[in-house]
Amino acid sequence: METVMKTALTALLAMLCLTACQPESNFNIEQQQQLDGSQALQLSVEGGFVLPPIPDDNPLTDAKAELGRHLFYDVRLSGNGQQSCESCHQQSLAFTDGKALPQGSEGHTLVLNSQSLTNVAYNASYTWWNPILVEMEDQLFIPLTGDDPVELGIDDGNREQVLQRFRDDEQYQSLFAAAFPQQAEPVTLVNVVKALASFVRTLISDRSAFDRGELSDSALRGRELFFSEKMECFHCHNGFNFSSSTVTVNTRFPERVFFNNGLYNLNNNGSYPSAMPGKFKVTNDWADMGAFRPPTLRNIELTAPYMHDGSIATLEQVIEFYAAGGRHIESGANAGDGRINPYKSDFVSGFEATEQEKQDLINFLHSLTDYEFIRDPRFANPFAEQPDA
């Protein structure tokens, strides 16, 4: 009887997750928020999507998003004028950089893989590991002004110099004036952040083969595996955004979840490399050692290498990693058996699968790729020469 009940509950849960992800025909929502003196941005979403939350103190406008797009791609928004946001977040790679670990503007290698900005407006928390960083505007100050590590390298010594670059530029004078029409001196770092946040919130990916219901037979089989208790992928990657750490405009009680997936187990005592121990860095609670936020799987085909440190090169290797229930590193500074990490999530328990089943799962993950998203001119570099229509 218990087995029958468990099977029924599993089937029901998978059905609910599928319902949350499946597209609905002719479903379109537009959101319009007014800001005195500027044109409101109409944000639309497709299929089973719900609108993302927008803060009251930074309503979306066309002018702010367009200013943010220019700033995102402009190397002048770094202390030494050598790097832009795009350096680590390239549209063709679903706004990642294809590297295991990125480099900051001063040449330092960072300790975390560049996350995709796909649907970042829906993140319940920001960065890979910080449970208290829940506002995008707060997060954006970190790559701009953070010093551990240095990313774009804006500091007290060069801040005015950086801002003056935009004050002296006639195009930016017009862009800032349109974005913040009620301000006499709109070129400020706070407004830079508001504009960047506005642009990044428009990076919504909802036009994949999955969203259109155009799955191959193999991908359909992979979908069943993804939502099965056998592979348990859906526990951490669920809902329309394929992440359990998701909020929408309708969310009242956000769940900010983090998981240890057995990537490390230094000296078999549960530790992770000291440079990035996950949520533990904030809480100092060993139960949070190695716990990281589950990212969206949308466009996962384009965002290799994988994991918070980019230490797994391919999707095929990711599947093998989860099939093993974690990673066993036999030697070196990070030696240890992640499969027996005492803080590992129960959802990462390993599974047996045929080669065909593994390929089916990969084909399902490929169906989450949104080629329109990575070619959308609304998100493209405004300084690059655009091809003729």
PDB file of C-alpha atoms in Angstrom, residues 29-326:
ATOM      1  CA  ILE A  29       0.805  39.320 -20.277  1.00  0.00           C
ATOM      2  CA  GLU A  30       1.868  42.925 -20.525  1.00  0.00           C
ATOM      3  CA  GLN A  31       2.954  45.037 -17.606  1.00  0.00           C
ATOM      4  CA  GLN A  32       2.992  48.811 -17.787  1.00  0.00           C
ATOM      5  CA  GLN A  33       4.372  50.964 -15.019  1.00  0.00           C
ATOM      6  CA  GLN A  34       4.258  54.734 -15.237  1.00  0.00           C
ATOM      7  CA  LEU A  35       7.084  57.050 -14.289  1.00  0.00           C
ATOM      8  CA  ASP A  36       6.455  60.775 -14.601  1.00  0.00           C
ATOM      9  CA  GLY A  37       8.064  62.236 -17.683  1.00  0.00           C
ATOM     10  CA  SER A  38       9.134  58.964 -19.307  1.00  0.00           C
ATOM     11  CA  GLN A  39       7.603  56.198 -21.377  1.00  0.00           C
ATOM     12  CA  ALA A  40       6.730  53.054 -19.464  1.00  0.00           C
ATOM     13  CA  LEU A  41       8.219  49.756 -20.583  1.00  0.00           C
ATOM     14  CA  GLN A  42       5.800  47.075 -21.691  1.00  0.00           C
ATOM     15  CA  LEU A  43       7.199  43.762 -20.482  1.00  0.00           C
ATOM     16  CA  SER A  44       5.635  40.628 -21.941  1.00  0.00           C
ATOM     17  CA  VAL A  45       6.090  36.955 -21.145  1.00  0.00           C
ATOM     18  CA  GLU A  46       4.948  33.806 -22.920  1.00  0.00           C
ATOM     19  CA  GLY A  47       3.648  30.346 -22.117  1.00  0.00           C
ATOM     20  CA  GLY A  48       3.528  29.327 -18.469  1.00  0.00           C
ATOM     21  CA  PHE A  49       5.557  32.327 -17.331  1.00  0.00           C
ATOM     22  CA  VAL A  50       4.471  34.895 -14.761  1.00  0.00           C
ATOM     23  CA  LEU A  51       5.871  38.415 -14.644  1.00  0.00           C
ATOM     24  CA  PRO A  52       8.955  38.972 -12.468  1.00  0.00           C
ATOM     25  CA  PRO A  53       8.866  41.311  -9.472  1.00  0.00           C
ATOM     26  CA  ILE A  54       9.801  44.937 -10.131  1.00  0.00           C
ATOM     27  CA  PRO A  55      10.828  47.155  -7.176  1.00  0.00           C
ATOM     28  CA  ASP A  56       8.687  50.210  -6.509  1.00  0.00           C
ATOM     29  CA  ASP A  57      11.750  52.457  -6.353  1.00  0.00           C
ATOM     30  CA  ASN A  58      13.002  51.381  -9.786  1.00  0.00           C
ATOM     31  CA  PRO A  59      10.042  50.917 -12.144  1.00  0.00           C
ATOM     32  CA  LEU A  60      10.851  49.727 -15.639  1.00  0.00           C
ATOM     33  CA  THR A  61      10.971  52.274 -18.431  1.00  0.00           C
ATOM     34  CA  ASP A  62      12.142  51.985 -22.019  1.00  0.00           C
ATOM     35  CA  ALA A  63      14.632  54.787 -21.454  1.00  0.00           C
ATOM     36  CA  LYS A  64      16.226  53.171 -18.409  1.00  0.00           C
ATOM     37  CA  ALA A  65      16.491  49.781 -20.092  1.00  0.00           C
ATOM     38  CA  GLU A  66      18.090  51.345 -23.176  1.00  0.00           C
ATOM     39  CA  LEU A  67      20.559  53.297 -21.041  1.00  0.00           C
ATOM     40  CA  GLY A  68      21.320  50.095 -19.151  1.00  0.00           C
ATOM     41  CA  ARG A  69      21.974  48.238 -22.397  1.00  0.00           C
ATOM     42  CA  HIS A  70      24.558  50.826 -23.433  1.00  0.00           C
ATOM     43  CA  LEU A  71      26.231  50.775 -20.017  1.00  0.00           C
ATOM     44  CA  PHE A  72      26.266  46.959 -19.967  1.00  0.00           C
ATOM     45  CA  TYR A  73      28.407  46.843 -23.104  1.00  0.00           C
ATOM     46  CA  ASP A  74      30.619  49.872 -22.405  1.00  0.00           C
ATOM     47  CA  VAL A  75      34.189  49.263 -21.196  1.00  0.00           C
ATOM     48  CA  ARG A  76      34.250  52.802 -19.829  1.00  0.00           C
ATOM     49  CA  LEU A  77      32.187  51.430 -16.934  1.00  0.00           C
ATOM     50  CA  SER A  78      35.317  50.044 -15.300  1.00  0.00           C
ATOM     51  CA  GLY A  79      38.041  51.725 -13.345  1.00  0.00           C
ATOM     52  CA  ASN A  80      40.725  51.197 -15.964  1.00  0.00           C
ATOM     53  CA  GLY A  81      38.405  51.297 -18.976  1.00  0.00           C
ATOM     54  CA  GLN A  82      39.339  47.750 -19.991  1.00  0.00           C
ATOM     55  CA  GLN A  83      36.269  45.667 -19.205  1.00  0.00           C
ATOM     56  CA  SER A  84      32.482  45.769 -19.408  1.00  0.00           C
ATOM     57  CA  CYS A  85      29.688  43.651 -17.971  1.00  0.00           C
ATOM     58  CA  GLU A  86      29.641  41.832 -21.304  1.00  0.00           C
ATOM     59  CA  SER A  87      33.206  40.648 -20.748  1.00  0.00           C
ATOM     60  CA  CYS A  88      31.790  37.983 -18.436  1.00  0.00           C
ATOM     61  CA  HIS A  89      28.226  37.869 -19.792  1.00  0.00           C
ATOM     62  CA  GLN A  90      28.077  37.396 -23.566  1.00  0.00           C
ATOM     63  CA  GLN A  91      24.729  37.163 -25.323  1.00  0.00           C
ATOM     64  CA  SER A  92      25.782  34.309 -27.628  1.00  0.00           C
ATOM     65  CA  LEU A  93      26.526  32.178 -24.546  1.00  0.00           C
ATOM     66  CA  ALA A  94      23.271  33.057 -22.768  1.00  0.00           C
ATOM     67  CA  PHE A  95      25.165  35.814 -20.971  1.00  0.00           C
ATOM     68  CA  THR A  96      28.023  33.694 -19.639  1.00  0.00           C
ATOM     69  CA  ASP A  97      31.656  33.713 -20.822  1.00  0.00           C
ATOM     70  CA  GLY A  98      32.530  30.082 -21.569  1.00  0.00           C
ATOM     71  CA  LYS A  99      35.330  30.039 -18.990  1.00  0.00           C
ATOM     72  CA  ALA A 100      35.652  27.991 -15.837  1.00  0.00           C
ATOM     73  CA  LEU A 101      36.569  31.125 -13.906  1.00  0.00           C
ATOM     74  CA  PRO A 102      36.489  34.693 -15.224  1.00  0.00           C
ATOM     75  CA  GLN A 103      39.080  37.409 -14.818  1.00  0.00           C
ATOM     76  CA  GLY A 104      38.456  40.819 -13.328  1.00  0.00           C
ATOM     77  CA  SER A 105      39.466  44.054 -15.023  1.00  0.00           C
ATOM     78  CA  GLU A 106      42.821  44.052 -13.214  1.00  0.00           C
ATOM     79  CA  GLY A 107      43.663  40.516 -14.308  1.00  0.00           C
ATOM     80  CA  HIS A 108      42.789  38.632 -11.132  1.00  0.00           C
ATOM     81  CA  THR A 109      41.091  35.253 -11.549  1.00  0.00           C
ATOM     82  CA  LEU A 110      37.782  35.176  -9.695  1.00  0.00           C
ATOM     83  CA  VAL A 111      36.663  32.225  -7.581  1.00  0.00           C
ATOM     84  CA  LEU A 112      33.175  31.701  -9.036  1.00  0.00           C
ATOM     85  CA  ASN A 113      31.939  30.798 -12.483  1.00  0.00           C
ATOM     86  CA  SER A 114      30.114  33.586 -14.334  1.00  0.00           C
ATOM     87  CA  GLN A 115      26.425  32.833 -13.926  1.00  0.00           C
ATOM     88  CA  SER A 116      24.019  33.082 -16.811  1.00  0.00           C
ATOM     89  CA  LEU A 117      21.818  36.168 -16.753  1.00  0.00           C
ATOM     90  CA  THR A 118      18.977  34.184 -18.326  1.00  0.00           C
ATOM     91  CA  ASN A 119      15.801  35.133 -16.427  1.00  0.00           C
ATOM     92  CA  VAL A 120      17.858  36.674 -13.640  1.00  0.00           C
ATOM     93  CA  ALA A 121      14.866  38.861 -12.744  1.00  0.00           C
ATOM     94  CA  TYR A 122      13.281  35.744 -11.240  1.00  0.00           C
ATOM     95  CA  ASN A 123      16.137  34.907  -8.851  1.00  0.00           C
ATOM     96  CA  ALA A 124      15.034  34.621  -5.235  1.00  0.00           C
ATOM     97  CA  SER A 125      18.585  35.548  -4.208  1.00  0.00           C
ATOM     98  CA  TYR A 126      21.703  36.686  -6.032  1.00  0.00           C
ATOM     99  CA  THR A 127      25.209  35.301  -6.442  1.00  0.00           C
ATOM    100  CA  TRP A 128      25.802  31.591  -6.051  1.00  0.00           C
ATOM    101  CA  TRP A 129      25.813  31.529  -2.289  1.00  0.00           C
ATOM    102  CA  ASN A 130      24.492  34.603  -0.458  1.00  0.00           C
ATOM    103  CA  PRO A 131      21.022  34.173   1.129  1.00  0.00           C
ATOM    104  CA  ILE A 132      20.735  37.808   2.231  1.00  0.00           C
ATOM    105  CA  LEU A 133      21.470  39.373  -1.154  1.00  0.00           C
ATOM    106  CA  VAL A 134      17.916  39.461  -2.488  1.00  0.00           C
ATOM    107  CA  GLU A 135      17.716  42.718  -4.479  1.00  0.00           C
ATOM    108  CA  MET A 136      19.293  42.990  -7.912  1.00  0.00           C
ATOM    109  CA  GLU A 137      20.278  46.605  -7.356  1.00  0.00           C
ATOM    110  CA  ASP A 138      22.243  45.632  -4.245  1.00  0.00           C
ATOM    111  CA  GLN A 139      23.959  42.826  -6.124  1.00  0.00           C
ATOM    112  CA  LEU A 140      25.033  45.067  -9.001  1.00  0.00           C
ATOM    113  CA  PHE A 141      27.152  47.233  -6.729  1.00  0.00           C
ATOM    114  CA  ILE A 142      29.363  44.189  -6.081  1.00  0.00           C
ATOM    115  CA  PRO A 143      30.848  43.718  -9.581  1.00  0.00           C
ATOM    116  CA  LEU A 144      31.026  47.483 -10.009  1.00  0.00           C
ATOM    117  CA  THR A 145      32.715  48.458  -6.750  1.00  0.00           C
ATOM    118  CA  GLY A 146      33.748  45.268  -4.954  1.00  0.00           C
ATOM    119  CA  ASP A 147      37.398  44.857  -3.993  1.00  0.00           C
ATOM    120  CA  ASP A 148      37.476  41.204  -2.930  1.00  0.00           C
ATOM    121  CA  PRO A 149      37.713  40.301  -5.703  1.00  0.00           C
ATOM    122  CA  VAL A 150      38.071  43.290  -8.020  1.00  0.00           C
ATOM    123  CA  GLU A 151      35.772  42.959 -11.014  1.00  0.00           C
ATOM    124  CA  LEU A 152      35.059  46.261 -12.773  1.00  0.00           C
ATOM    125  CA  GLY A 153      37.227  48.082 -10.263  1.00  0.00           C
ATOM    126  CA  ILE A 154      35.322  51.288  -9.507  1.00  0.00           C
ATOM    127  CA  ASP A 155      36.474  52.694  -6.176  1.00  0.00           C
ATOM    128  CA  ASP A 156      36.498  55.948  -4.213  1.00  0.00           C
ATOM    129  CA  GLY A 157      39.627  57.039  -6.029  1.00  0.00           C
ATOM    130  CA  ASN A 158      38.274  56.720  -9.571  1.00  0.00           C
ATOM    131  CA  ARG A 159      34.492  56.903  -9.205  1.00  0.00           C
ATOM    132  CA  GLU A 160      34.147  60.514 -10.321  1.00  0.00           C
ATOM    133  CA  GLN A 161      36.534  59.910 -13.200  1.00  0.00           C
ATOM    134  CA  VAL A 162      34.406  56.985 -14.391  1.00  0.00           C
ATOM    135  CA  LEU A 163      31.180  58.977 -14.131  1.00  0.00           C
ATOM    136  CA  GLN A 164      32.763  61.962 -15.885  1.00  0.00           C
ATOM    137  CA  ARG A 165      33.384  59.791 -18.935  1.00  0.00           C
ATOM    138  CA  PHE A 166      29.619  59.568 -19.369  1.00  0.00           C
ATOM    139  CA  ARG A 167      28.899  63.174 -18.407  1.00  0.00           C
ATOM    140  CA  ASP A 168      31.221  64.291 -21.208  1.00  0.00           C
ATOM    141  CA  ASP A 169      29.600  62.048 -23.825  1.00  0.00           C
ATOM    142  CA  GLU A 170      26.737  63.678 -25.751  1.00  0.00           C
ATOM    143  CA  GLN A 171      24.960  60.389 -26.395  1.00  0.00           C
ATOM    144  CA  TYR A 172      25.005  59.501 -22.713  1.00  0.00           C
ATOM    145  CA  GLN A 173      23.852  62.980 -21.779  1.00  0.00           C
ATOM    146  CA  SER A 174      20.710  62.284 -23.804  1.00  0.00           C
ATOM    147  CA  LEU A 175      20.327  58.718 -22.519  1.00  0.00           C
ATOM    148  CA  PHE A 176      20.614  59.703 -18.848  1.00  0.00           C
ATOM    149  CA  ALA A 177      18.289  62.687 -19.308  1.00  0.00           C
ATOM    150  CA  ALA A 178      15.646  60.464 -20.914  1.00  0.00           C
ATOM    151  CA  ALA A 179      15.990  57.793 -18.225  1.00  0.00           C
ATOM    152  CA  PHE A 180      15.889  60.198 -15.264  1.00  0.00           C
ATOM    153  CA  PRO A 181      14.038  63.267 -16.585  1.00  0.00           C
ATOM    154  CA  GLN A 182      13.325  64.841 -13.197  1.00  0.00           C
ATOM    155  CA  GLN A 183      16.969  64.973 -12.113  1.00  0.00           C
ATOM    156  CA  ALA A 184      19.233  67.902 -12.890  1.00  0.00           C
ATOM    157  CA  GLU A 185      22.385  65.775 -12.462  1.00  0.00           C
ATOM    158  CA  PRO A 186      21.353  62.243 -13.450  1.00  0.00           C
ATOM    159  CA  VAL A 187      24.817  60.728 -14.023  1.00  0.00           C
ATOM    160  CA  THR A 188      25.338  59.042 -10.657  1.00  0.00           C
ATOM    161  CA  LEU A 189      26.437  55.564  -9.672  1.00  0.00           C
ATOM    162  CA  VAL A 190      23.014  54.899  -8.149  1.00  0.00           C
ATOM    163  CA  ASN A 191      21.386  55.686 -11.483  1.00  0.00           C
ATOM    164  CA  VAL A 192      23.935  53.554 -13.313  1.00  0.00           C
ATOM    165  CA  VAL A 193      22.850  50.641 -11.134  1.00  0.00           C
ATOM    166  CA  LYS A 194      19.152  51.357 -11.674  1.00  0.00           C
ATOM    167  CA  ALA A 195      19.639  51.438 -15.434  1.00  0.00           C
ATOM    168  CA  LEU A 196      21.696  48.238 -15.478  1.00  0.00           C
ATOM    169  CA  ALA A 197      19.072  46.483 -13.353  1.00  0.00           C
ATOM    170  CA  SER A 198      16.345  47.651 -15.711  1.00  0.00           C
ATOM    171  CA  PHE A 199      18.144  46.232 -18.739  1.00  0.00           C
ATOM    172  CA  VAL A 200      19.034  42.947 -17.063  1.00  0.00           C
ATOM    173  CA  ARG A 201      15.431  42.454 -15.947  1.00  0.00           C
ATOM    174  CA  THR A 202      14.381  42.422 -19.595  1.00  0.00           C
ATOM    175  CA  LEU A 203      16.590  39.373 -20.322  1.00  0.00           C
ATOM    176  CA  ILE A 204      13.672  36.953 -20.297  1.00  0.00           C
ATOM    177  CA  SER A 205      14.081  33.669 -22.144  1.00  0.00           C
ATOM    178  CA  ASP A 206      10.743  31.963 -22.879  1.00  0.00           C
ATOM    179  CA  ARG A 207      10.912  30.892 -26.537  1.00  0.00           C
ATOM    180  CA  SER A 208      12.715  27.546 -26.478  1.00  0.00           C
ATOM    181  CA  ALA A 209      11.570  24.374 -28.237  1.00  0.00           C
ATOM    182  CA  PHE A 210      10.227  23.274 -24.865  1.00  0.00           C
ATOM    183  CA  ASP A 211       8.113  26.424 -24.591  1.00  0.00           C
ATOM    184  CA  ARG A 212       6.759  25.861 -28.104  1.00  0.00           C
ATOM    185  CA  GLY A 213       5.947  22.222 -27.351  1.00  0.00           C
ATOM    186  CA  GLU A 214       8.305  21.042 -30.106  1.00  0.00           C
ATOM    187  CA  LEU A 215      10.091  18.148 -28.396  1.00  0.00           C
ATOM    188  CA  SER A 216      11.577  15.169 -30.212  1.00  0.00           C
ATOM    189  CA  ASP A 217      10.692  11.658 -29.083  1.00  0.00           C
ATOM    190  CA  SER A 218      14.048  11.456 -27.324  1.00  0.00           C
ATOM    191  CA  ALA A 219      13.501  14.787 -25.545  1.00  0.00           C
ATOM    192  CA  LEU A 220      10.030  13.648 -24.469  1.00  0.00           C
ATOM    193  CA  ARG A 221      11.558  10.557 -22.898  1.00  0.00           C
ATOM    194  CA  GLY A 222      14.166  12.782 -21.279  1.00  0.00           C
ATOM    195  CA  ARG A 223      11.432  14.980 -19.863  1.00  0.00           C
ATOM    196  CA  GLU A 224       9.876  11.969 -18.157  1.00  0.00           C
ATOM    197  CA  LEU A 225      13.248  11.072 -16.673  1.00  0.00           C
ATOM    198  CA  PHE A 226      13.875  14.648 -15.536  1.00  0.00           C
ATOM    199  CA  PHE A 227      10.625  14.698 -13.577  1.00  0.00           C
ATOM    200  CA  SER A 228      11.061  11.189 -12.176  1.00  0.00           C
ATOM    201  CA  GLU A 229      12.083  10.103  -8.694  1.00  0.00           C
ATOM    202  CA  LYS A 230      14.720   7.981 -10.400  1.00  0.00           C
ATOM    203  CA  MET A 231      16.822  10.984 -11.386  1.00  0.00           C
ATOM    204  CA  GLU A 232      15.248  13.573  -9.041  1.00  0.00           C
ATOM    205  CA  CYS A 233      16.374  16.562 -11.132  1.00  0.00           C
ATOM    206  CA  PHE A 234      13.083  18.384 -10.615  1.00  0.00           C
ATOM    207  CA  HIS A 235      13.489  18.722  -6.853  1.00  0.00           C
ATOM    208  CA  CYS A 236      16.108  21.446  -7.312  1.00  0.00           C
ATOM    209  CA  HIS A 237      15.198  22.579 -10.833  1.00  0.00           C
ATOM    210  CA  ASN A 238      11.445  22.981 -11.032  1.00  0.00           C
ATOM    211  CA  GLY A 239       8.741  25.380 -12.156  1.00  0.00           C
ATOM    212  CA  PHE A 240       8.702  27.432 -15.344  1.00  0.00           C
ATOM    213  CA  ASN A 241      12.242  28.678 -14.684  1.00  0.00           C
ATOM    214  CA  PHE A 242      13.692  25.262 -13.813  1.00  0.00           C
ATOM    215  CA  SER A 243      15.017  26.519 -10.485  1.00  0.00           C
ATOM    216  CA  SER A 244      13.544  26.066  -7.023  1.00  0.00           C
ATOM    217  CA  SER A 245      14.985  29.468  -6.069  1.00  0.00           C
ATOM    218  CA  THR A 246      12.492  31.540  -8.068  1.00  0.00           C
ATOM    219  CA  VAL A 247      10.195  34.467  -7.305  1.00  0.00           C
ATOM    220  CA  THR A 248       7.513  36.162  -9.401  1.00  0.00           C
ATOM    221  CA  VAL A 249       5.290  39.194  -9.021  1.00  0.00           C
ATOM    222  CA  ASN A 250       2.831  36.881  -7.235  1.00  0.00           C
ATOM    223  CA  THR A 251       5.305  35.431  -4.715  1.00  0.00           C
ATOM    224  CA  ARG A 252       4.436  36.283  -1.126  1.00  0.00           C
ATOM    225  CA  PHE A 253       6.767  33.983   0.802  1.00  0.00           C
ATOM    226  CA  PRO A 254      10.004  33.482  -1.166  1.00  0.00           C
ATOM    227  CA  GLU A 255      11.937  30.247  -0.756  1.00  0.00           C
ATOM    228  CA  ARG A 256      15.646  30.929  -0.919  1.00  0.00           C
ATOM    229  CA  VAL A 257      17.061  27.438  -1.133  1.00  0.00           C
ATOM    230  CA  PHE A 258      20.627  26.196  -1.370  1.00  0.00           C
ATOM    231  CA  PHE A 259      21.944  22.672  -1.892  1.00  0.00           C
ATOM    232  CA  ASN A 260      25.187  20.779  -1.366  1.00  0.00           C
ATOM    233  CA  ASN A 261      25.481  18.404  -4.325  1.00  0.00           C
ATOM    234  CA  GLY A 262      28.583  16.489  -3.273  1.00  0.00           C
ATOM    235  CA  LEU A 263      31.019  18.276  -5.559  1.00  0.00           C
ATOM    236  CA  TYR A 264      33.684  18.228  -2.822  1.00  0.00           C
ATOM    237  CA  ASN A 265      34.418  16.591   0.508  1.00  0.00           C
ATOM    238  CA  LEU A 266      37.891  17.711   1.509  1.00  0.00           C
ATOM    239  CA  ASN A 267      39.606  15.160   3.744  1.00  0.00           C
ATOM    240  CA  ASN A 268      36.192  13.474   3.953  1.00  0.00           C
ATOM    241  CA  ASN A 269      35.096  15.831   6.738  1.00  0.00           C
ATOM    242  CA  GLY A 270      32.480  17.686   4.683  1.00  0.00           C
ATOM    243  CA  SER A 271      34.628  20.711   3.847  1.00  0.00           C
ATOM    244  CA  TYR A 272      34.681  22.612   0.575  1.00  0.00           C
ATOM    245  CA  PRO A 273      37.627  24.664  -0.738  1.00  0.00           C
ATOM    246  CA  SER A 274      38.134  27.650   1.558  1.00  0.00           C
ATOM    247  CA  ALA A 275      37.878  30.185  -1.277  1.00  0.00           C
ATOM    248  CA  MET A 276      34.186  29.415  -1.667  1.00  0.00           C
ATOM    249  CA  PRO A 277      32.429  27.300   0.973  1.00  0.00           C
ATOM    250  CA  GLY A 278      28.940  28.285  -0.185  1.00  0.00           C
ATOM    251  CA  LYS A 279      26.220  29.558   2.116  1.00  0.00           C
ATOM    252  CA  PHE A 280      28.487  28.664   5.050  1.00  0.00           C
ATOM    253  CA  LYS A 281      30.425  31.855   4.273  1.00  0.00           C
ATOM    254  CA  VAL A 282      27.440  33.861   5.539  1.00  0.00           C
ATOM    255  CA  THR A 283      25.955  31.652   8.238  1.00  0.00           C
ATOM    256  CA  ASN A 284      29.062  29.896   9.624  1.00  0.00           C
ATOM    257  CA  ASP A 285      26.737  26.921  10.100  1.00  0.00           C
ATOM    258  CA  TRP A 286      28.294  23.629   9.034  1.00  0.00           C
ATOM    259  CA  ALA A 287      24.925  22.451   7.770  1.00  0.00           C
ATOM    260  CA  ASP A 288      25.365  25.106   5.049  1.00  0.00           C
ATOM    261  CA  MET A 289      28.838  23.974   4.012  1.00  0.00           C
ATOM    262  CA  GLY A 290      28.966  23.615   0.239  1.00  0.00           C
ATOM    263  CA  ALA A 291      25.375  24.788  -0.226  1.00  0.00           C
ATOM    264  CA  PHE A 292      24.801  26.821  -3.398  1.00  0.00           C
ATOM    265  CA  ARG A 293      21.759  28.295  -5.105  1.00  0.00           C
ATOM    266  CA  PRO A 294      20.307  26.076  -7.864  1.00  0.00           C
ATOM    267  CA  PRO A 295      20.565  28.057 -11.127  1.00  0.00           C
ATOM    268  CA  THR A 296      18.011  27.991 -13.906  1.00  0.00           C
ATOM    269  CA  LEU A 297      18.553  25.239 -16.454  1.00  0.00           C
ATOM    270  CA  ARG A 298      17.226  27.366 -19.282  1.00  0.00           C
ATOM    271  CA  ASN A 299      19.896  27.678 -21.991  1.00  0.00           C
ATOM    272  CA  ILE A 300      22.033  25.185 -20.062  1.00  0.00           C
ATOM    273  CA  GLU A 301      23.369  23.853 -23.383  1.00  0.00           C
ATOM    274  CA  LEU A 302      25.155  27.179 -23.918  1.00  0.00           C
ATOM    275  CA  THR A 303      26.555  27.848 -20.460  1.00  0.00           C
ATOM    276  CA  ALA A 304      29.404  25.343 -20.051  1.00  0.00           C
ATOM    277  CA  PRO A 305      31.493  24.762 -18.035  1.00  0.00           C
ATOM    278  CA  TYR A 306      29.256  23.889 -15.118  1.00  0.00           C
ATOM    279  CA  MET A 307      28.967  24.121 -11.325  1.00  0.00           C
ATOM    280  CA  HIS A 308      29.772  27.137  -9.170  1.00  0.00           C
ATOM    281  CA  ASP A 309      33.462  26.839  -9.973  1.00  0.00           C
ATOM    282  CA  GLY A 310      33.214  25.699 -13.585  1.00  0.00           C
ATOM    283  CA  SER A 311      34.928  22.426 -12.693  1.00  0.00           C
ATOM    284  CA  ILE A 312      32.759  20.142 -14.867  1.00  0.00           C
ATOM    285  CA  ALA A 313      33.277  20.706 -18.579  1.00  0.00           C
ATOM    286  CA  THR A 314      30.290  19.147 -20.351  1.00  0.00           C
ATOM    287  CA  LEU A 315      26.647  18.235 -19.840  1.00  0.00           C
ATOM    288  CA  GLU A 316      27.573  14.593 -20.368  1.00  0.00           C
ATOM    289  CA  GLN A 317      29.971  14.848 -17.431  1.00  0.00           C
ATOM    290  CA  VAL A 318      27.300  16.575 -15.349  1.00  0.00           C
ATOM    291  CA  ILE A 319      24.956  13.617 -15.907  1.00  0.00           C
ATOM    292  CA  GLU A 320      27.711  11.179 -14.914  1.00  0.00           C
ATOM    293  CA  PHE A 321      28.411  13.272 -11.814  1.00  0.00           C
ATOM    294  CA  TYR A 322      24.799  13.077 -10.633  1.00  0.00           C
ATOM    295  CA  ALA A 323      24.519   9.411 -11.600  1.00  0.00           C
ATOM    296  CA  ALA A 324      27.448   8.748  -9.258  1.00  0.00           C
ATOM    297  CA  GLY A 325      25.805  10.742  -6.468  1.00  0.00           C
ATOM    298  CA  GLY A 326      28.701  13.185  -6.229  1.00  0.00           C
TER     299      GLY A 326
END
